[in-house]
Short mmCIF file of C-alpha atoms in Angstrom, two decimals:
data_model
loop_
_atom_site.label_atom_id
_atom_site.label_comp_id
_atom_site.label_asym_id
_atom_site.label_seq_id
_atom_site.Cartn_x
_atom_site.Cartn_y
_atom_site.Cartn_z
CA UNK A 1 -33.22 -34.69 -31.80
CA UNK A 2 -29.66 -33.56 -32.50
CA UNK A 3 -28.22 -31.33 -35.20
CA UNK A 4 -26.69 -33.46 -37.94
CA UNK A 5 -23.71 -31.09 -38.13
CA UNK A 6 -22.80 -30.11 -34.55
CA UNK A 7 -24.85 -32.59 -32.44
CA UNK A 8 -26.38 -29.70 -30.52
CA UNK A 9 -30.17 -29.52 -29.96
CA UNK A 10 -32.01 -29.45 -33.30
CA UNK A 11 -35.03 -27.24 -33.96
CA UNK A 12 -36.05 -28.60 -37.35
CA UNK A 13 -36.00 -31.94 -39.12
CA UNK A 14 -35.77 -32.02 -42.91
CA UNK A 15 -36.83 -35.50 -43.90
CA UNK A 16 -36.10 -34.95 -47.60
CA UNK A 17 -32.47 -34.31 -46.68
CA UNK A 18 -32.44 -36.91 -43.90
CA UNK A 19 -31.05 -34.16 -41.67
CA UNK A 20 -31.82 -32.19 -38.51
CA UNK A 21 -30.43 -28.75 -37.79
CA UNK A 22 -29.84 -26.37 -34.91
CA UNK A 23 -30.70 -22.71 -35.71
CA UNK A 24 -27.21 -21.74 -36.85
CA UNK A 25 -26.72 -24.73 -39.11
CA UNK A 26 -30.22 -24.44 -40.54
CA UNK A 27 -29.53 -20.82 -41.53
CA UNK A 28 -26.25 -21.93 -43.07
CA UNK A 29 -28.11 -24.69 -44.93
CA UNK A 30 -30.48 -22.08 -46.40
CA UNK A 31 -27.61 -19.82 -47.50
CA UNK A 32 -25.85 -22.82 -49.06
CA UNK A 33 -28.97 -23.87 -50.98
CA UNK A 34 -29.47 -20.36 -52.36
CA UNK A 35 -25.80 -20.09 -53.28
CA UNK A 36 -26.02 -23.43 -55.09
CA UNK A 37 -29.14 -22.36 -56.99
CA UNK A 38 -27.54 -19.07 -58.04
CA UNK A 39 -24.31 -20.80 -59.09
CA UNK A 40 -25.83 -23.84 -60.83
CA UNK A 41 -28.18 -21.72 -62.92
CA UNK A 42 -25.93 -18.65 -63.41
CA UNK A 43 -28.61 -16.43 -61.91
CA UNK A 44 -26.66 -13.42 -60.67
CA UNK A 45 -23.12 -12.36 -61.55
CA UNK A 46 -20.91 -10.56 -59.02
CA UNK A 47 -21.58 -6.82 -58.94
CA UNK A 48 -24.98 -6.99 -60.62
CA UNK A 49 -27.85 -4.88 -59.28
CA UNK A 50 -30.81 -6.98 -58.15
CA UNK A 51 -34.42 -5.87 -57.82
CA UNK A 52 -36.29 -8.15 -55.40
CA UNK A 53 -40.06 -8.42 -55.87
CA UNK A 54 -41.30 -8.08 -52.29
CA UNK A 55 -44.81 -8.96 -51.15
CA UNK A 56 -44.28 -8.92 -47.38
CA UNK A 57 -44.72 -12.70 -47.19
CA UNK A 58 -42.18 -15.23 -45.99
CA UNK A 59 -40.63 -16.07 -49.34
CA UNK A 60 -39.86 -12.60 -50.62
CA UNK A 61 -38.57 -11.36 -47.26
CA UNK A 62 -36.46 -14.48 -46.78
CA UNK A 63 -35.10 -14.02 -50.30
CA UNK A 64 -34.22 -10.38 -49.75
CA UNK A 65 -32.56 -11.20 -46.43
CA UNK A 66 -30.59 -14.09 -47.93
CA UNK A 67 -29.36 -12.06 -50.91
CA UNK A 68 -28.20 -9.24 -48.65
CA UNK A 69 -26.55 -11.77 -46.30
CA UNK A 70 -24.76 -13.28 -49.29
CA UNK A 71 -23.43 -9.86 -50.27
CA UNK A 72 -25.61 -9.03 -53.25
CA UNK A 73 -26.63 -5.46 -54.10
CA UNK A 74 -30.37 -6.11 -53.65
CA UNK A 75 -33.08 -3.47 -53.50
CA UNK A 76 -36.80 -4.17 -53.11
CA UNK A 77 -40.01 -3.26 -54.84
CA UNK A 78 -43.49 -3.75 -53.44
CA UNK A 79 -46.90 -3.17 -55.01
CA UNK A 80 -49.99 -2.14 -53.06
CA UNK A 81 -52.68 -4.39 -54.51
CA UNK A 82 -55.64 -2.93 -52.65
CA UNK A 83 -56.80 -6.26 -51.21
CA UNK A 84 -58.16 -4.70 -48.01
CA UNK A 85 -56.40 -5.28 -44.70
CA UNK A 86 -54.29 -8.05 -46.25
CA UNK A 87 -52.54 -5.67 -48.64
CA UNK A 88 -52.10 -3.00 -45.98
CA UNK A 89 -50.46 -5.50 -43.61
CA UNK A 90 -48.30 -6.89 -46.42
CA UNK A 91 -46.99 -3.46 -47.35
CA UNK A 92 -46.39 -2.68 -43.67
CA UNK A 93 -44.29 -5.85 -43.32
CA UNK A 94 -42.20 -4.97 -46.38
CA UNK A 95 -41.71 -1.36 -45.28
CA UNK A 96 -40.75 -2.42 -41.73
CA UNK A 97 -38.28 -5.01 -43.02
CA UNK A 98 -36.58 -2.47 -45.29
CA UNK A 99 -36.63 0.25 -42.64
CA UNK A 100 -35.07 -1.91 -39.94
CA UNK A 101 -32.22 -2.88 -42.25
CA UNK A 102 -31.74 0.43 -44.06
CA UNK A 103 -32.60 -1.14 -47.43
CA UNK A 104 -34.12 0.72 -50.36
CA UNK A 105 -37.73 -0.22 -51.14
CA UNK A 106 -39.53 1.16 -54.19
CA UNK A 107 -43.32 1.36 -53.68
CA UNK A 108 -46.16 1.40 -56.21
CA UNK A 109 -49.84 1.49 -55.30
CA UNK A 110 -52.32 0.27 -57.92
CA UNK A 111 -55.17 2.47 -56.70
CA UNK A 112 -53.10 5.63 -56.22
CA UNK A 113 -50.93 5.23 -59.29
CA UNK A 114 -53.24 3.48 -61.78
CA UNK A 115 -56.78 4.02 -60.44
CA UNK A 116 -57.70 0.40 -59.72
CA UNK A 117 -57.16 -2.44 -57.27
CA UNK A 118 -57.31 -6.21 -57.57
CA UNK A 119 -60.82 -6.80 -56.14
CA UNK A 120 -62.19 -4.18 -58.55
CA UNK A 121 -60.26 -5.58 -61.50
CA UNK A 122 -61.53 -9.11 -60.75
CA UNK A 123 -65.11 -7.91 -60.51
CA UNK A 124 -65.09 -5.74 -63.63
CA UNK A 125 -63.22 -8.23 -65.82
CA UNK A 126 -65.13 -11.21 -64.36
CA UNK A 127 -61.86 -13.13 -64.09
CA UNK A 128 -60.23 -14.83 -61.11
CA UNK A 129 -58.35 -12.26 -58.99
CA UNK A 130 -54.99 -14.05 -59.43
CA UNK A 131 -55.21 -13.33 -63.16
CA UNK A 132 -55.14 -9.52 -62.99
CA UNK A 133 -52.91 -9.64 -59.91
CA UNK A 134 -50.17 -11.70 -61.55
CA UNK A 135 -50.30 -9.78 -64.81
CA UNK A 136 -50.14 -6.41 -63.04
CA UNK A 137 -47.22 -7.46 -60.86
CA UNK A 138 -45.24 -8.89 -63.78
CA UNK A 139 -45.77 -5.79 -65.91
CA UNK A 140 -44.89 -3.30 -63.19
CA UNK A 141 -41.85 -5.18 -61.93
CA UNK A 142 -40.49 -5.61 -65.45
CA UNK A 143 -40.97 -1.91 -66.12
CA UNK A 144 -39.39 -0.86 -62.82
CA UNK A 145 -36.37 -3.09 -63.41
CA UNK A 146 -35.79 -1.77 -66.92
CA UNK A 147 -36.39 1.87 -65.96
CA UNK A 148 -34.21 1.58 -62.87
CA UNK A 149 -31.30 -0.03 -64.69
CA UNK A 150 -31.34 -3.24 -62.63
CA UNK A 151 -29.52 -6.23 -64.08
CA UNK A 152 -31.89 -8.84 -62.76
CA UNK A 153 -35.26 -9.32 -61.03
CA UNK A 154 -35.35 -11.89 -58.21
CA UNK A 155 -38.65 -13.43 -57.17
CA UNK A 156 -39.47 -15.58 -54.14
CA UNK A 157 -40.76 -18.63 -55.98
CA UNK A 158 -39.78 -21.66 -53.90
CA UNK A 159 -39.65 -25.40 -54.58
CA UNK A 160 -43.31 -25.87 -53.66
CA UNK A 161 -44.38 -23.08 -56.02
CA UNK A 162 -42.42 -24.56 -58.90
CA UNK A 163 -43.55 -28.14 -58.23
CA UNK A 164 -47.19 -27.04 -58.02
CA UNK A 165 -46.97 -25.04 -61.25
CA UNK A 166 -45.26 -28.01 -62.91
CA UNK A 167 -48.02 -30.34 -61.73
CA UNK A 168 -50.67 -27.98 -63.12
CA UNK A 169 -48.84 -27.62 -66.43
CA UNK A 170 -48.46 -31.40 -66.75
CA UNK A 171 -52.04 -32.19 -65.77
CA UNK A 172 -53.26 -29.88 -68.53
CA UNK A 173 -50.30 -30.45 -70.88
CA UNK A 174 -49.58 -26.77 -71.16
CA UNK A 175 -46.57 -27.38 -73.35
CA UNK A 176 -45.77 -23.72 -73.99
CA UNK A 177 -45.71 -23.05 -70.24
CA UNK A 178 -43.61 -26.19 -69.68
CA UNK A 179 -41.11 -24.80 -72.18
CA UNK A 180 -40.53 -21.67 -70.17
CA UNK A 181 -40.75 -23.07 -66.64
CA UNK A 182 -37.14 -22.37 -65.75
CA UNK A 183 -35.34 -21.00 -62.69
CA UNK A 184 -33.90 -18.32 -64.97
CA UNK A 185 -35.68 -16.42 -67.71
CA UNK A 186 -33.05 -14.63 -69.74
CA UNK A 187 -33.44 -10.98 -70.64
CA UNK A 188 -35.07 -10.22 -73.99
CA UNK A 189 -36.03 -6.93 -75.59
CA UNK A 190 -38.53 -5.39 -73.17
CA UNK A 191 -37.98 -8.01 -70.46
CA UNK A 192 -35.37 -8.06 -67.70
CA UNK A 193 -33.65 -11.29 -66.65
CA UNK A 194 -35.72 -13.01 -63.95
CA UNK A 195 -34.38 -15.49 -61.44
CA UNK A 196 -35.77 -17.71 -58.68
CA UNK A 197 -33.00 -18.24 -56.11
CA UNK A 198 -35.30 -20.10 -53.67
CA UNK A 199 -36.03 -23.05 -55.96
CA UNK A 200 -33.97 -25.39 -53.78
CA UNK A 201 -35.87 -24.44 -50.59
CA UNK A 202 -39.36 -25.64 -49.68
CA UNK A 203 -41.83 -23.17 -48.26
CA UNK A 204 -41.62 -24.90 -44.89
CA UNK A 205 -37.92 -24.08 -45.03
CA UNK A 206 -38.41 -20.43 -46.03
CA UNK A 207 -40.97 -20.00 -43.24
CA UNK A 208 -38.55 -21.62 -40.77
CA UNK A 209 -35.80 -19.30 -42.01
CA UNK A 210 -37.98 -16.27 -41.24
CA UNK A 211 -38.86 -17.54 -37.75
CA UNK A 212 -35.23 -18.18 -36.88
CA UNK A 213 -34.04 -14.87 -38.35
CA UNK A 214 -36.77 -12.96 -36.50
CA UNK A 215 -38.32 -11.73 -39.75
CA UNK A 216 -41.86 -10.49 -39.16
CA UNK A 217 -43.74 -11.55 -42.27
CA UNK A 218 -47.45 -11.68 -43.00
CA UNK A 219 -48.68 -15.16 -42.09
CA UNK A 220 -52.27 -14.69 -43.20
CA UNK A 221 -53.17 -16.07 -46.61
CA UNK A 222 -54.35 -13.77 -49.39
CA UNK A 223 -58.16 -13.79 -49.18
CA UNK A 224 -58.31 -13.71 -52.98
CA UNK A 225 -56.23 -16.90 -53.30
CA UNK A 226 -58.26 -19.04 -50.90
CA UNK A 227 -59.26 -22.32 -52.50
CA UNK A 228 -57.46 -21.68 -55.77
CA UNK A 229 -56.11 -24.49 -57.91
CA UNK A 230 -52.49 -23.72 -57.12
CA UNK A 231 -53.10 -24.29 -53.40
CA UNK A 232 -54.88 -27.58 -54.09
CA UNK A 233 -51.88 -28.77 -56.11
CA UNK A 234 -49.59 -27.86 -53.22
CA UNK A 235 -51.72 -29.80 -50.76
CA UNK A 236 -51.73 -32.82 -53.06
CA UNK A 237 -47.95 -32.71 -53.43
CA UNK A 238 -47.48 -32.35 -49.67
CA UNK A 239 -49.63 -35.43 -49.10
CA UNK A 240 -47.28 -37.37 -51.38
CA UNK A 241 -44.22 -35.76 -49.82
CA UNK A 242 -45.31 -36.81 -46.31
CA UNK A 243 -45.15 -40.47 -47.34
CA UNK A 244 -42.24 -40.11 -49.72
CA UNK A 245 -39.84 -37.32 -48.71
CA UNK A 246 -37.95 -35.79 -51.60
CA UNK A 247 -40.71 -36.26 -54.16
CA UNK A 248 -41.22 -32.55 -54.85
CA UNK A 249 -37.51 -31.98 -55.37
CA UNK A 250 -37.22 -34.97 -57.71
CA UNK A 251 -40.36 -33.98 -59.65
CA UNK A 252 -39.08 -30.46 -60.35
CA UNK A 253 -35.35 -31.01 -60.78
CA UNK A 254 -35.73 -34.18 -62.84
CA UNK A 255 -38.11 -32.22 -65.06
CA UNK A 256 -35.44 -29.56 -65.54
CA UNK A 257 -32.72 -32.08 -66.36
CA UNK A 258 -34.71 -34.62 -68.37
CA UNK A 259 -37.80 -33.03 -69.89
CA UNK A 260 -37.80 -29.22 -70.00
CA UNK A 261 -35.66 -29.07 -73.13
CA UNK A 262 -38.26 -30.99 -75.14
CA UNK A 263 -40.77 -28.17 -74.68
CA UNK A 264 -38.46 -25.24 -75.32
CA UNK A 265 -39.21 -24.87 -79.06
CA UNK A 266 -42.88 -24.20 -78.28
CA UNK A 267 -41.98 -21.53 -75.76
CA UNK A 268 -39.59 -19.92 -78.23
CA UNK A 269 -42.25 -19.90 -80.95
CA UNK A 270 -44.73 -18.22 -78.62
CA UNK A 271 -42.20 -15.47 -77.89
CA UNK A 272 -41.83 -14.55 -81.53
CA UNK A 273 -44.00 -11.86 -83.01
CA UNK A 274 -43.96 -9.58 -79.99
CA UNK A 275 -44.10 -5.86 -80.74
CA UNK A 276 -44.04 -2.78 -78.50
CA UNK A 277 -47.35 -1.76 -76.92
CA UNK A 278 -48.70 1.39 -78.57
CA UNK A 279 -49.25 2.97 -75.13
CA UNK A 280 -46.36 1.92 -72.88
CA UNK A 281 -43.86 0.19 -75.18
CA UNK A 282 -43.91 -3.14 -73.31
CA UNK A 283 -43.73 -6.24 -75.53
CA UNK A 284 -47.15 -7.55 -76.55
CA UNK A 285 -48.78 -9.73 -79.16
CA UNK A 286 -51.50 -7.14 -79.82
CA UNK A 287 -51.44 -3.43 -80.47
CA UNK A 288 -52.03 -2.59 -76.80
CA UNK A 289 -50.65 -4.74 -73.96
CA UNK A 290 -52.84 -6.51 -71.41
CA UNK A 291 -51.82 -4.13 -68.62
CA UNK A 292 -52.75 -0.99 -70.55
CA UNK A 293 -56.04 -2.60 -71.59
CA UNK A 294 -56.78 -3.44 -67.95
CA UNK A 295 -56.01 0.11 -66.80
CA UNK A 296 -58.20 1.47 -69.58
CA UNK A 297 -61.05 -0.82 -68.59
CA UNK A 298 -60.99 -0.64 -64.79
CA UNK A 299 -58.95 2.49 -63.99
CA UNK A 300 -61.11 4.98 -62.10
CA UNK A 301 -63.82 2.40 -61.41
CA UNK A 302 -65.41 2.73 -57.99
CA UNK A 303 -63.58 0.37 -55.58
CA UNK A 304 -65.22 -3.01 -54.98
CA UNK A 305 -64.88 -4.24 -51.36
CA UNK A 306 -62.82 -7.41 -50.91
CA UNK A 307 -65.66 -9.34 -49.28
CA UNK A 308 -67.83 -8.94 -52.37
CA UNK A 309 -65.32 -10.86 -54.51
CA UNK A 310 -65.59 -14.63 -54.52
CA UNK A 311 -62.04 -15.94 -54.60
CA UNK A 312 -60.76 -18.83 -56.65
CA UNK A 313 -63.77 -19.12 -58.89
CA UNK A 314 -63.96 -18.14 -62.53
CA UNK A 315 -66.98 -16.00 -63.25
CA UNK A 316 -68.79 -16.92 -66.42
CA UNK A 317 -69.81 -14.23 -68.84
CA UNK B 1 -51.57 -26.48 -23.43
CA UNK B 2 -52.78 -23.58 -25.50
CA UNK B 3 -52.50 -24.10 -29.28
CA UNK B 4 -52.87 -21.17 -31.67
CA UNK B 5 -53.97 -22.05 -35.19
CA UNK B 6 -54.11 -19.71 -38.20
CA UNK B 7 -56.16 -19.21 -41.33
CA UNK B 8 -58.61 -18.87 -39.72
CA UNK B 9 -57.12 -17.75 -36.43
CA UNK B 10 -58.40 -19.83 -33.49
CA UNK B 11 -57.19 -21.34 -30.22
CA UNK B 12 -57.49 -24.82 -28.78
CA UNK B 13 -56.76 -26.32 -25.39
CA UNK B 14 -54.98 -29.66 -25.66
CA UNK B 15 -53.88 -31.89 -22.80
CA UNK B 16 -50.12 -32.41 -22.43
CA UNK B 17 -47.61 -33.83 -22.37
CA UNK B 18 -47.69 -34.77 -26.02
CA UNK B 19 -45.06 -34.92 -28.76
CA UNK B 20 -45.22 -32.46 -31.63
CA UNK B 21 -45.71 -35.30 -34.09
CA UNK B 22 -48.57 -36.76 -32.04
CA UNK B 23 -50.20 -33.33 -31.72
CA UNK B 24 -50.14 -32.85 -35.49
CA UNK B 25 -51.61 -36.32 -36.02
CA UNK B 26 -54.32 -35.57 -33.47
CA UNK B 27 -55.18 -32.33 -35.29
CA UNK B 28 -55.00 -34.11 -38.68
CA UNK B 29 -52.33 -31.71 -39.95
CA UNK B 30 -49.65 -32.60 -42.51
CA UNK B 31 -46.22 -31.91 -41.02
CA UNK B 32 -45.02 -30.79 -44.44
CA UNK B 33 -47.54 -27.95 -44.36
CA UNK B 34 -46.91 -26.44 -40.93
CA UNK B 35 -44.26 -25.31 -38.45
CA UNK B 36 -44.67 -25.52 -34.69
CA UNK B 37 -43.43 -22.35 -33.02
CA UNK B 38 -42.86 -21.88 -29.29
CA UNK B 39 -41.73 -18.41 -28.25
CA UNK B 40 -39.30 -17.23 -30.90
CA UNK B 41 -38.04 -20.62 -32.04
CA UNK B 42 -39.15 -23.83 -33.70
CA UNK B 43 -40.03 -27.12 -32.07
CA UNK B 44 -38.98 -30.33 -33.85
CA UNK B 45 -41.22 -33.36 -34.31
CA UNK B 46 -39.87 -35.44 -31.42
CA UNK B 47 -40.09 -32.62 -28.83
CA UNK B 48 -42.58 -33.16 -26.02
CA UNK B 49 -44.90 -30.27 -25.30
CA UNK B 50 -45.85 -29.73 -21.67
CA UNK B 51 -49.31 -29.09 -20.34
CA UNK B 52 -48.52 -25.43 -19.67
CA UNK B 53 -46.89 -24.72 -23.05
CA UNK B 54 -48.25 -22.16 -25.48
CA UNK B 55 -47.48 -23.04 -29.11
CA UNK B 56 -48.43 -21.75 -32.52
CA UNK B 57 -49.05 -24.08 -35.42
CA UNK B 58 -48.15 -21.92 -38.38
CA UNK B 59 -49.25 -22.88 -41.88
CA UNK B 60 -46.55 -22.49 -44.51
CA UNK B 61 -48.51 -22.99 -47.72
CA UNK B 62 -49.12 -19.73 -49.49
CA UNK B 63 -50.00 -18.29 -52.63
CA UNK B 64 -51.53 -17.20 -55.75
CA UNK B 65 -50.38 -18.81 -58.94
CA UNK B 66 -48.84 -15.65 -60.29
#
């Protein structure tokens, strides 16, 4: 198999692009795709300060590496989630990445800083772990970006993530969520601008980028996410993609160009009526925001071991 | 050849030579969901793996819904 560009030996075939690449031209392909995403969707302006949400997985480390390679002023933030060895290894990967490159990484630890961790939160609230995990991460990253004076938050959501979320939103006709499923969420009072520069890259491509760049990311899957609905949607889409390359890209980008606008009014309506949280000042629909309520409920609770939490299953009250 | 699989981590012995594509078919793995890694680089679908190769089949699907 030969590189489509230089005819040298190829190391990866991208059927959805009908192309094969050698290492150098694959890395250039990734940089070009991220540049196109940033340009097409006006994600980051020259000179802006970027806060990258870093988990230690392939997507966030690839994103951070790509932004730095492209010349952006990008610093990282990672959150210790307390999910046993998985979280420890994830944090180690993020710290090592930053250390090797001399990049600034801001660290927060849920247990040390807020008195809880994700397995404990899932057990006490009797909700799926991804619920408290996602909410905690969004709240803390928003707050860090605003407090730190960053212009924009960049997250490692890739094409597969967006296509899977879109599939879930369509299957359940979550019209409000469809209205705000965008590669850019503009800044609003209490919220920083959020961008997803990897939306044009699949997760096979971000993983390949890390291998070829020598980025040591955590390969193991989060034990809390095993079997969750999001992963099942990804598997379903990959089954379709295998027989019909390009389907995920068409599904997501045709949605953006042809359908997303129809749902925007519902998303806008849902954003109205937000007021500052009485405790932390973050925007919320109630008096106290979901994060402060979670901290109040589970903060200081005795830690629950990871293996006592059943992932991916909603616990009934 | 020795084949390392992840999530859960395990190892298999597979007779070579065999192409990457044929190996993935034999293991019932979707090529969209994995990378095949040999040493510090990737191996494309049409590459033939030798009997004494050591390769890792690395899953690429990740994630919570957050």
